[in-house]
Every structure is written in structure tokens, then in C-alpha cells.
CSV table of C-alpha atoms in Angstrom, one decimal:
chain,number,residue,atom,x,y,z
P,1,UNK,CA,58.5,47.1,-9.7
P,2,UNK,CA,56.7,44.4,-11.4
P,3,UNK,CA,55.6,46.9,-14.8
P,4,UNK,CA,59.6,47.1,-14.5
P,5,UNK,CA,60.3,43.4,-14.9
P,6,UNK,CA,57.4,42.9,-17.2
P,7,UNK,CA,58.7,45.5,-19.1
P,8,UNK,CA,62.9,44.3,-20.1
P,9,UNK,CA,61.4,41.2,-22.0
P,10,UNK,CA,58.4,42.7,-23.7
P,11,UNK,CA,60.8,45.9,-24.9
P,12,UNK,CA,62.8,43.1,-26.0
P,13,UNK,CA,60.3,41.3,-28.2
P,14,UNK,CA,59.0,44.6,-29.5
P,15,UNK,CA,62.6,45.7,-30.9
P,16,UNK,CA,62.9,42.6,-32.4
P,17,UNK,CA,59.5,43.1,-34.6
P,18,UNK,CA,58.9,46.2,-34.9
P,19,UNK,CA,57.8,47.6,-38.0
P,20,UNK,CA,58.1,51.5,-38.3
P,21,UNK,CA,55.5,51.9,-41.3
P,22,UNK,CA,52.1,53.4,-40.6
P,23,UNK,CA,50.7,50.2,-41.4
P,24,UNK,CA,53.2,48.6,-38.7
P,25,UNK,CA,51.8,51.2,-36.0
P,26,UNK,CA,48.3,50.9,-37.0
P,27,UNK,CA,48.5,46.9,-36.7
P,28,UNK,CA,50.3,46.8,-33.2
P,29,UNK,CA,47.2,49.4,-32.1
P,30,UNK,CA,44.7,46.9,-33.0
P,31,UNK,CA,46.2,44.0,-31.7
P,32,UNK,CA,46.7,46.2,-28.3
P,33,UNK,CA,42.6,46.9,-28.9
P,34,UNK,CA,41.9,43.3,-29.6
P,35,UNK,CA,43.8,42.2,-26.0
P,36,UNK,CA,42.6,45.0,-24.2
P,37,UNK,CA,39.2,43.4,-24.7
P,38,UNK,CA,39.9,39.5,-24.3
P,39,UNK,CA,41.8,40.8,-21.1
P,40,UNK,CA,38.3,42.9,-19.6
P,41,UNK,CA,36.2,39.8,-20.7
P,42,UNK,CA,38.0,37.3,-18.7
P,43,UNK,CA,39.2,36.3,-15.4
P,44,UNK,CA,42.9,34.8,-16.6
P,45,UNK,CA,46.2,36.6,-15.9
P,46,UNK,CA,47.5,35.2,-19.3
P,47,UNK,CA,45.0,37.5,-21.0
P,48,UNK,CA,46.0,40.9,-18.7
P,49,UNK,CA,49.9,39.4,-19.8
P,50,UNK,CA,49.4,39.2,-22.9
P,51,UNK,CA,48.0,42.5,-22.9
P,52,UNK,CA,50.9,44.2,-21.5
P,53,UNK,CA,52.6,42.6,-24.1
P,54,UNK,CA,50.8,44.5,-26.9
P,55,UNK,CA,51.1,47.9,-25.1
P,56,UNK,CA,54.4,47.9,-24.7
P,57,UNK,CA,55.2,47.4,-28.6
P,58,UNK,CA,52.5,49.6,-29.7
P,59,UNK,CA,54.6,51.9,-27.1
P,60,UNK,CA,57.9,51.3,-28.6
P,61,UNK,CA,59.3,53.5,-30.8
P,62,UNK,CA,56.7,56.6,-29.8
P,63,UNK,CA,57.6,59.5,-27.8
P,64,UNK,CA,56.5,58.6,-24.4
P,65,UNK,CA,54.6,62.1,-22.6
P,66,UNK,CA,52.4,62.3,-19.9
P,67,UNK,CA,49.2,62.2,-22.8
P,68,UNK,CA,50.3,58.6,-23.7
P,69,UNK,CA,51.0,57.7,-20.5
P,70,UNK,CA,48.0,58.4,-19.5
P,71,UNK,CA,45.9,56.2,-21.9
P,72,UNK,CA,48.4,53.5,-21.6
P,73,UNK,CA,47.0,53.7,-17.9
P,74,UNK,CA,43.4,53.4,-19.5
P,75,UNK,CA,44.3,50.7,-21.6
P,76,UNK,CA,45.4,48.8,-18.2
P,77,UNK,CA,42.5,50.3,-16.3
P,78,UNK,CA,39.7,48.8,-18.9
P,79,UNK,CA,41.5,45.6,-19.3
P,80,UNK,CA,41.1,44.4,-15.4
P,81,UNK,CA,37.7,45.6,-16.0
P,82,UNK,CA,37.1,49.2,-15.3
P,83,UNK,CA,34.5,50.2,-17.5
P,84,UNK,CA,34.7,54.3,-17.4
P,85,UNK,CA,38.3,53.4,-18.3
P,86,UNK,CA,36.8,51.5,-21.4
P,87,UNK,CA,34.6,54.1,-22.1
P,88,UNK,CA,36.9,55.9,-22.6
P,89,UNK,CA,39.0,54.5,-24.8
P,90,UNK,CA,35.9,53.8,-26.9
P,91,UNK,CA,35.8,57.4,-27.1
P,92,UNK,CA,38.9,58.7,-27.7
P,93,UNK,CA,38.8,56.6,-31.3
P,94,UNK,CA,35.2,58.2,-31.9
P,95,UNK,CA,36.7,61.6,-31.7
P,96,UNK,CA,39.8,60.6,-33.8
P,97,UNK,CA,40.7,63.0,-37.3
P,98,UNK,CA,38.4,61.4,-39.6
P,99,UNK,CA,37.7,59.3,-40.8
P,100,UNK,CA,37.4,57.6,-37.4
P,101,UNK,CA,37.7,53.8,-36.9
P,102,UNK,CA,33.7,53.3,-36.3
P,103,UNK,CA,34.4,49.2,-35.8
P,104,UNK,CA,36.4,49.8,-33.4
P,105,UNK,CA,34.8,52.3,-31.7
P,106,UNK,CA,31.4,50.6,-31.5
P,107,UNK,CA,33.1,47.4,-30.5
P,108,UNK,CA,35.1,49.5,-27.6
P,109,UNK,CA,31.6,51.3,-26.5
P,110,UNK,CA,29.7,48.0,-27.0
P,111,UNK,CA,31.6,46.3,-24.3
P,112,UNK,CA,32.3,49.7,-22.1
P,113,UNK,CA,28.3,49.5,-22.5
P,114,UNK,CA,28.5,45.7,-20.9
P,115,UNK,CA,30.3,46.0,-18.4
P,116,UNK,CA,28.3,49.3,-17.0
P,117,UNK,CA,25.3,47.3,-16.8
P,118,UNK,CA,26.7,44.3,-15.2
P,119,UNK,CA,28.5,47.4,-12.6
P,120,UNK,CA,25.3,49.0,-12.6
P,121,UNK,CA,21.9,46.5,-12.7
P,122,UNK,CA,18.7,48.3,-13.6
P,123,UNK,CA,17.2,49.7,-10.0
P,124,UNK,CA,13.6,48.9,-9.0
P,125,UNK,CA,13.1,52.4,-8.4
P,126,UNK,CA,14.7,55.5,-10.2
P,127,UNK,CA,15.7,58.4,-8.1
P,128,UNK,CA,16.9,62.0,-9.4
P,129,UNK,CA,19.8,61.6,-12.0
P,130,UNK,CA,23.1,63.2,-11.2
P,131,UNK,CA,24.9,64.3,-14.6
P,132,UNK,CA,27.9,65.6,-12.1
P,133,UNK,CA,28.9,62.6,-12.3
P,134,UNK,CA,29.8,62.3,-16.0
P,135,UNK,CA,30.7,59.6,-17.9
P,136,UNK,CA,30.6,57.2,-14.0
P,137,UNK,CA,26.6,57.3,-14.0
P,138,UNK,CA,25.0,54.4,-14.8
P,139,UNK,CA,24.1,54.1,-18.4
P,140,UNK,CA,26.8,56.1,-19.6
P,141,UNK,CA,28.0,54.3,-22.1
P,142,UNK,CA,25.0,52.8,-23.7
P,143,UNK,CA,23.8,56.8,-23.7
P,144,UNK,CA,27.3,57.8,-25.8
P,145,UNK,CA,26.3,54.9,-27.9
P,146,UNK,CA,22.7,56.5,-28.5
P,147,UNK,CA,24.3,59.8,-29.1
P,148,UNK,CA,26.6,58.0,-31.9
P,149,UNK,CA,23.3,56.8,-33.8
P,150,UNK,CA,21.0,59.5,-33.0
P,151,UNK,CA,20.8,62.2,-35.9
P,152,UNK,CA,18.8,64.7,-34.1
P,153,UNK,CA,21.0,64.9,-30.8
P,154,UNK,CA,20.0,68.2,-29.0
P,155,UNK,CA,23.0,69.8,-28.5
P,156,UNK,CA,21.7,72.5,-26.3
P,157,UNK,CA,21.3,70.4,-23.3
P,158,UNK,CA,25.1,70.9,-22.7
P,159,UNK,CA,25.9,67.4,-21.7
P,160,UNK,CA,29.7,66.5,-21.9
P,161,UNK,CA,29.9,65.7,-25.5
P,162,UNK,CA,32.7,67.8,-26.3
P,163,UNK,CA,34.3,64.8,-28.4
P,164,UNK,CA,32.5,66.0,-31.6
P,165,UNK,CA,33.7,69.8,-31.5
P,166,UNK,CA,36.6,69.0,-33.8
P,167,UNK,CA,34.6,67.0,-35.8
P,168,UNK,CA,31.8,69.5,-36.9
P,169,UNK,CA,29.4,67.5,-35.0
P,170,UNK,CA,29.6,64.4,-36.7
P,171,UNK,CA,28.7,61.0,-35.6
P,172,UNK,CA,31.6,58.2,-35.6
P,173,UNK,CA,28.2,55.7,-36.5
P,174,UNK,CA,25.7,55.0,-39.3
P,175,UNK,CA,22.7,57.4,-38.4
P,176,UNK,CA,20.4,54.9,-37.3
P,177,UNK,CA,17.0,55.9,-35.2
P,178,UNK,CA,16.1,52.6,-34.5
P,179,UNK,CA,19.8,51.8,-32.4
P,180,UNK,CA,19.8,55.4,-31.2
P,181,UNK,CA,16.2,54.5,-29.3
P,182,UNK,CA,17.5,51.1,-28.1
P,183,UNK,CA,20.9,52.4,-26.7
P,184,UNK,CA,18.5,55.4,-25.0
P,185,UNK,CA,16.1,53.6,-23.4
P,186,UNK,CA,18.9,51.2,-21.7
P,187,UNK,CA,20.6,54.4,-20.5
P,188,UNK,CA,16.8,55.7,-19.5
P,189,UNK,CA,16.1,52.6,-18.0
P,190,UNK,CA,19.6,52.7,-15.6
P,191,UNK,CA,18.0,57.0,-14.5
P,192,UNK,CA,19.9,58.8,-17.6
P,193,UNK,CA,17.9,61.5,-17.9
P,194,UNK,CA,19.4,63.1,-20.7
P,195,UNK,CA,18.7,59.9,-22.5
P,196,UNK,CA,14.7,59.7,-21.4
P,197,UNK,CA,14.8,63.1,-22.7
P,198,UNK,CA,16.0,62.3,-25.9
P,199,UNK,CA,13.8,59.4,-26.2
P,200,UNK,CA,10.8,61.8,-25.8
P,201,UNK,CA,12.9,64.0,-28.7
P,202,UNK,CA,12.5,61.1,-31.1
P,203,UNK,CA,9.3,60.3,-31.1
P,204,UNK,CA,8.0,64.0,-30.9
P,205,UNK,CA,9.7,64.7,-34.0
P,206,UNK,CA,9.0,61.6,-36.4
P,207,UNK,CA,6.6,63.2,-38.2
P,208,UNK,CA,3.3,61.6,-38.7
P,209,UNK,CA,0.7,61.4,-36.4
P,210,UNK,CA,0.6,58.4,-34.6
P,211,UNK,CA,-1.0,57.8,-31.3
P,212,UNK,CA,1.8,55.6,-30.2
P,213,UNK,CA,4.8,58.0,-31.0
P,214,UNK,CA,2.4,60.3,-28.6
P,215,UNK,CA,2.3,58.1,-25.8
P,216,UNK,CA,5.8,57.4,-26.1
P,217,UNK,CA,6.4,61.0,-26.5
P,218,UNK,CA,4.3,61.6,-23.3
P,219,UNK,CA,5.9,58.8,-21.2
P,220,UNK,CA,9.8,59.4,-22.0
P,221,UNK,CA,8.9,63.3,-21.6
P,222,UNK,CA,7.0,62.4,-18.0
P,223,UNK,CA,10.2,60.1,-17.0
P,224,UNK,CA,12.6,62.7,-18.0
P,225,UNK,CA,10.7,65.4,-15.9
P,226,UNK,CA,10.8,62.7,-13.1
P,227,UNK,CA,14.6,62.2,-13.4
P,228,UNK,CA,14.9,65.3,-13.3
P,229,UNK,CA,15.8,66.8,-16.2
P,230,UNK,CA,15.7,70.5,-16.5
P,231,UNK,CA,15.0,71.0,-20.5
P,232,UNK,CA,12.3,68.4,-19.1
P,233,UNK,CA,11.0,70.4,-16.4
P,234,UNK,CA,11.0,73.4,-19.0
P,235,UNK,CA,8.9,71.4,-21.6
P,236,UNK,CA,6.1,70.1,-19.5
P,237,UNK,CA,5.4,73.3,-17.7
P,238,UNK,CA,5.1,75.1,-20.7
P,239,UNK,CA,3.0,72.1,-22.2
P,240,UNK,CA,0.8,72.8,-18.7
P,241,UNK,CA,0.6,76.2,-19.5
P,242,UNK,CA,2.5,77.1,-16.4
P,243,UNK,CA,5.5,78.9,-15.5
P,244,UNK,CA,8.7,77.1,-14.9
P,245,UNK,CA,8.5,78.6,-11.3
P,246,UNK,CA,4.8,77.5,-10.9
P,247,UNK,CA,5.5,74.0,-12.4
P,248,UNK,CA,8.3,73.3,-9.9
P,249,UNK,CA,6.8,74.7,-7.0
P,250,UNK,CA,3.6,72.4,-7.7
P,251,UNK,CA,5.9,69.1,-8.4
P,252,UNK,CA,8.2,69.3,-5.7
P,253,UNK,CA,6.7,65.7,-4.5
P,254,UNK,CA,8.1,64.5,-7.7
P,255,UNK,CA,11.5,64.8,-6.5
P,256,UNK,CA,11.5,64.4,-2.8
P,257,UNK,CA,14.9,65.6,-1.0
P,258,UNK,CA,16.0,66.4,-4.2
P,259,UNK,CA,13.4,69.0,-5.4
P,260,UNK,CA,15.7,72.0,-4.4
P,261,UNK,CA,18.5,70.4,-6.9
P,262,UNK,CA,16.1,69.6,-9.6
P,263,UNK,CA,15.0,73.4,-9.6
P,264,UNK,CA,18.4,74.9,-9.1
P,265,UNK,CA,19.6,72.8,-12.2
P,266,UNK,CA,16.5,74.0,-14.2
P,267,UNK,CA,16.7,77.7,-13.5
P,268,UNK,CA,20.7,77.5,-14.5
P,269,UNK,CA,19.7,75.5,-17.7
P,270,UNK,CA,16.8,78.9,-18.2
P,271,UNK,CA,19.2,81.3,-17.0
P,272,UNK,CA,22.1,80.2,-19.4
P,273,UNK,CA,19.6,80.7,-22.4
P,274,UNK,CA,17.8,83.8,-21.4
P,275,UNK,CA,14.1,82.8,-20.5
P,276,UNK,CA,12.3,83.8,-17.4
P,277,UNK,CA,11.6,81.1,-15.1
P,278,UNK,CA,8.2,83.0,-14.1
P,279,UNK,CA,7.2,83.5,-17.0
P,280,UNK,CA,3.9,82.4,-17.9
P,281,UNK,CA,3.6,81.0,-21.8
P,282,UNK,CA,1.1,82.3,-24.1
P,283,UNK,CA,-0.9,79.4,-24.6
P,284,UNK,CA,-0.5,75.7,-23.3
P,285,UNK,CA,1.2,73.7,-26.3
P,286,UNK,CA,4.3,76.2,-27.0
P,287,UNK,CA,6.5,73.3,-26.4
P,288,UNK,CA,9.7,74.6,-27.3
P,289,UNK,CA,10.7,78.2,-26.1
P,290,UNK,CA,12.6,80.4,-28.8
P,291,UNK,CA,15.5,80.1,-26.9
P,292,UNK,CA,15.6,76.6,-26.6
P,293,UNK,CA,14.4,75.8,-30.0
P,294,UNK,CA,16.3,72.5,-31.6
P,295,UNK,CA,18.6,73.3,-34.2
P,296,UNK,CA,19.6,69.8,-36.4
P,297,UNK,CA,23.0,68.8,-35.7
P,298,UNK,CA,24.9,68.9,-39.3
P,299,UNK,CA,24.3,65.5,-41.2
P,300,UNK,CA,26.9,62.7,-40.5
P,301,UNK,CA,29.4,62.0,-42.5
P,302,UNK,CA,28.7,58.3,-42.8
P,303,UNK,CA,26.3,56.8,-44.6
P,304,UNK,CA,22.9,56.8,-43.0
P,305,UNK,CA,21.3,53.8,-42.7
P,306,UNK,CA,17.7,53.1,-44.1
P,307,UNK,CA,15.9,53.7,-40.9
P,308,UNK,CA,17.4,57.0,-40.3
P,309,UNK,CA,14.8,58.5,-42.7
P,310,UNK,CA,12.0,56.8,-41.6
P,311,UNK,CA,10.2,59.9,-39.5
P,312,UNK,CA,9.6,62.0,-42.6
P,313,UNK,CA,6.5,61.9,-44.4
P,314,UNK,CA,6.5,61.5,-48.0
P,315,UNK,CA,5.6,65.3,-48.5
P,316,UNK,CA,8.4,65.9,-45.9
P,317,UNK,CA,11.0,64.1,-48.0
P,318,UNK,CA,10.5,66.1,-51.3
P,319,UNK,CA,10.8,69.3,-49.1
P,320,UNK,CA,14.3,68.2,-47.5
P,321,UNK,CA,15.3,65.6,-44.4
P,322,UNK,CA,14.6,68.8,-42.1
P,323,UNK,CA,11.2,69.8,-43.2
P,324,UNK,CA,9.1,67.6,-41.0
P,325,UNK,CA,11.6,69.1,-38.1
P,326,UNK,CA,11.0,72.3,-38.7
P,327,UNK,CA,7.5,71.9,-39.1
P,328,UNK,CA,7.0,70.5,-35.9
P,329,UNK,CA,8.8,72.4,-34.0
P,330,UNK,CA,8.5,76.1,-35.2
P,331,UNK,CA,5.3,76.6,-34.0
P,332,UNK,CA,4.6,74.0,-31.9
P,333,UNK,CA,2.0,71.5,-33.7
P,334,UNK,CA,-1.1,69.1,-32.9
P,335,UNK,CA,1.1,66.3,-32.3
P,336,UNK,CA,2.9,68.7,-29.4
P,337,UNK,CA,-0.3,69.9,-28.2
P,338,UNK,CA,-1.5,66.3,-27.1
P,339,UNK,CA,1.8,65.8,-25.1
């Protein structure tokens, strides 16, 4: 009843200016964009009002179907605060035709990123990580925002990333490693495992061999395995020169109540790419199985930034911005044997 009443003087205003030009459309959209986010920062009704205000003449003059209805209700949703609902508005203008509106879009996740960890403060102590939960676990949206950065994503850990299909893969974001680490580890740091794993991607792969980037390698790939993350799991026992089976039956303290969960998830993540969970590797260092073997996601279409081509070596660079990858990880490597 009251979207009713609110609604008779805001059609009103929104006939009177409205501007049918794709400029017109594309101004009321970021005006909407621009309330939507004053309203979810603050505590006043004038704000939310105001808010409603802009929706209703970006609304005007558009088919109204149960698609638009249903991110108008986002819109709403994020602007009293809900910040899944922000999320995902963030994301729906990363996965726009390109070229996609990356200010907006890292504005959007920024503060969807916020307001997750004011929801979710980090915990003293991190139990098993629950990706069923999607985009609602904690870190969620600083993990997206890693994912945006990150040019080496692995896309064979199957998390819900499906806003790239159309898109060939492409980030909405400057390829930058140094943001993609700090948007990881506060996802990490909140029991993302998928983002602990990554972590332990980045500095595996950098290319040089530096006893730090092994240590960090070691650690994010330890807290990973703890969260339990099966491509984790996989990794470590094969670094142990165990089979998956073995390494789970011998780690079980690792994960408490939650062991039974960690190694259903694992053997699904082994069955779904062909490997034998008993299996016993040839030799301790094989870290990555054939069947698991990263492939590079294609190159972004933005610009990369400087830092995104910082873990080649200077040999690496004249052979190609994937040499040092595949390198590294065809066949194993010192650096992977230390982990």
C-alpha cells in the first residue's frame, strides 16, 4: 500500500522529465546507482525516499516483467542495507555486454564488500567453509572483487562465477595482482576457501624463486587444505606423496565434525575430473594432476595494469606472458617441490 502512494507522485515527476534518449536512460540509471548507495550508507528515510524516487523514473517508460521487477526489488533490498542484494547488483553491471561499466561496478562491489564485513567480522577461529552457501558466505564479495583483478583465476574449481560465460572470461577490472591478493586474503581471512586457495595460486606461480612467495605459497595452500578446500586437499596430498584417500583418512583431525563433508566434496571435485582418489602419485612434488592442470583464463580486455606482469621473469617476458605459467606448472618445478 505504501509503494502505491509513493508511487502516483514519483510517476508524476518522472513523466514530467523524462528523457527517452539512450543518454536520458543511461543518466536516470546512474542517478538510481548513486541513491542506491547514499541510501545503504546511511540511517535517514530521506535517503531510502529519495531512492525510490530514482527507481521509479529509471522505471518509467520500460517494459515492466518479472526480470526488472526483480532487480528493482534488489535495488530496494541493497539500499536498507542488505548486502547479498548489493552484491548483486554489483554484479549484474560486471556481467553487462561490454564494454561493462567497471566504475560502477567496483564502486557497487566495493561497498557490497563493506557492508559484508561489517555483517560478517573476522572470527577468532575459522571452521570448514561452506561454498553452498554462495554468494551469503562471508567474504563473498571481497572474493568477486579478487576474481575481477586476478588474471590467473582457476576456473576449474567450479565456483559460481557464471557471470563471465558471455563475456569470454573477461574481467570487468584492470588486471591487477597486487588488488586481486588484497581482496583474497580479506575473503581468506572471513574462511573463503576458494580465495586462500587462490592466494596460494598466486604466489606459486609468480615466477622467480623467492623464499617468501614459498612460504606464502605453503601457508595459503595449508589454510585452504584447512578450510577445506577440495583442489586443496588434492594438492597437498599429492605434494605428500600420498593418495587423496590416504591424505584424508590421516587429516581427518583437521576438520573435526566436518571431515566426512571435506572428503565427500573432494572426491566429487576428483570424480568430476577423472582422477582416482587412491591413487598413489609417482613422486612427491607432482603438484598439479593432468586433469586438474591450470589452463590461463583468456587475457582481459582492459588494460592491465603495471603490476599485473610483475611474476614473469625477464626470460619469461620475451617468451610470452604465459611462459613462466607453463613452466611451472607442466611438470611440476623446484619452487612446487618445497611447498
Amino acid at each position: 500500500m505504501w509503494r502505491t502512494a509513493l508511487f502516483l507522485p514519483y510517476a508524476a515527476a518522472a513523466a514530467q522529465d523524462y528523457d527517452p534518449s539512450e543518454a536520458g536512460g543511461k543518466a536516470r540509471m546512474y542517478a538510481l546507482l548513486d541513491a542506491m548507495v547514499t541510501a545503504a550508507l546511511s540511517d535517514e528515510d530521506a535517503h531510502y525516499e529519495y531512492m525510490e524516487e530514482r527507481l521509479e523514473a529509471a522505471r518509467f517508460g520500460t517494459e515492466l516483467t518479472p526480470e526488472t521487477e526483480r532487480h528493482a526489488d534488489l535495488v530496494r533490498n541493497a539500499s536498507q542495507g542488505d548486502s547479498w542484494a548489493m552484491l548483486q547488483v554489483g554484479k549484474t553491471f560486471c556481467s553487462a555486454p561490454p564494454p561493462p561499466n567497471a566504475t560502477w561496478c567496483e564502486r557497487i562491489v566495493r561497498v557490497a564488500a563493506e557492508m559484508y564485513s561489517k555483517e560478517f567480522p573476522r572470527p577468532e577461529v575459522l571452521g570448514v567453509d561452506d561454498p553452498s552457501q554462495g554468494d551469503r558466505r562471508p567474504g563473498a564479495a571481497a572474493f568477486y572483487l579478487g576474481t575481477q583483478h586476478d588474471l590467473f583465476t582457476p576456473w576449474w574449481l567450479n565456483d559460481d562465477l557464471v557471470t563471465f560465460a558471455d563475456r569470454d572470461n573477461c574481467r570487468c577490472l584492470p588486471a591487477s595482482e597486487t588488488r586481486a591478493r588484497q581482496w583474497y586474503a580479506q575473503a581468506a581471512f572471513r574462511g573463503h576457501s576458494a580465495a586462500a586457495f587462490n592466494l596460494f595460486f598466486i604466489h606459486a606461480n609468480r615466477g622467480n624463486d623467492d623464499k617468501k612467495d614459498r612460504a606464502l605459497a605453503k601457508h595459503w595452500l595449508d589454510e585452504a587444505v584447512k578450510l577445506g578446500e577440495p583442489a586443496a586437499v588434492n594438492v597437498r596430498a599429492r605434494k605428500a606423496g600420498l593418495a587423496v584417500s590416504a591424505f584424508l583418512a590421516e587429516n581427518r583431525k583437521l576438520w573435526g565434525d566436518d571431515a566426512a563433508l571435506v572428503e565427500r566434496r573432494t572426491r566429487v571435485l576428483l570424480e568430476e575430473n577423472g582422477i582416482d582418489a587412491d591413487e598413489v602419485p609417482p613422486s612427491p612434488g607432482d603438484v598439479w594432476p593432468p586433469a586438474l592442470a591450470p589452463t590461463p583464463a583468456p587475457r582481459p580486455r582492459t588494460v592491465a595494469s603495471s603490476d599485473a606482469g610483475a611474476a614473469a621473469t625477464s626470460s619469461d617476458k620475451k617468451a610470452g606472458p604465459f611462459a613462466g605459467f607453463r613452466k611451472r606448472f607442466g611438470g611440476g618445478g623446484a619452487k612446487g617441490e618445497e611447498l
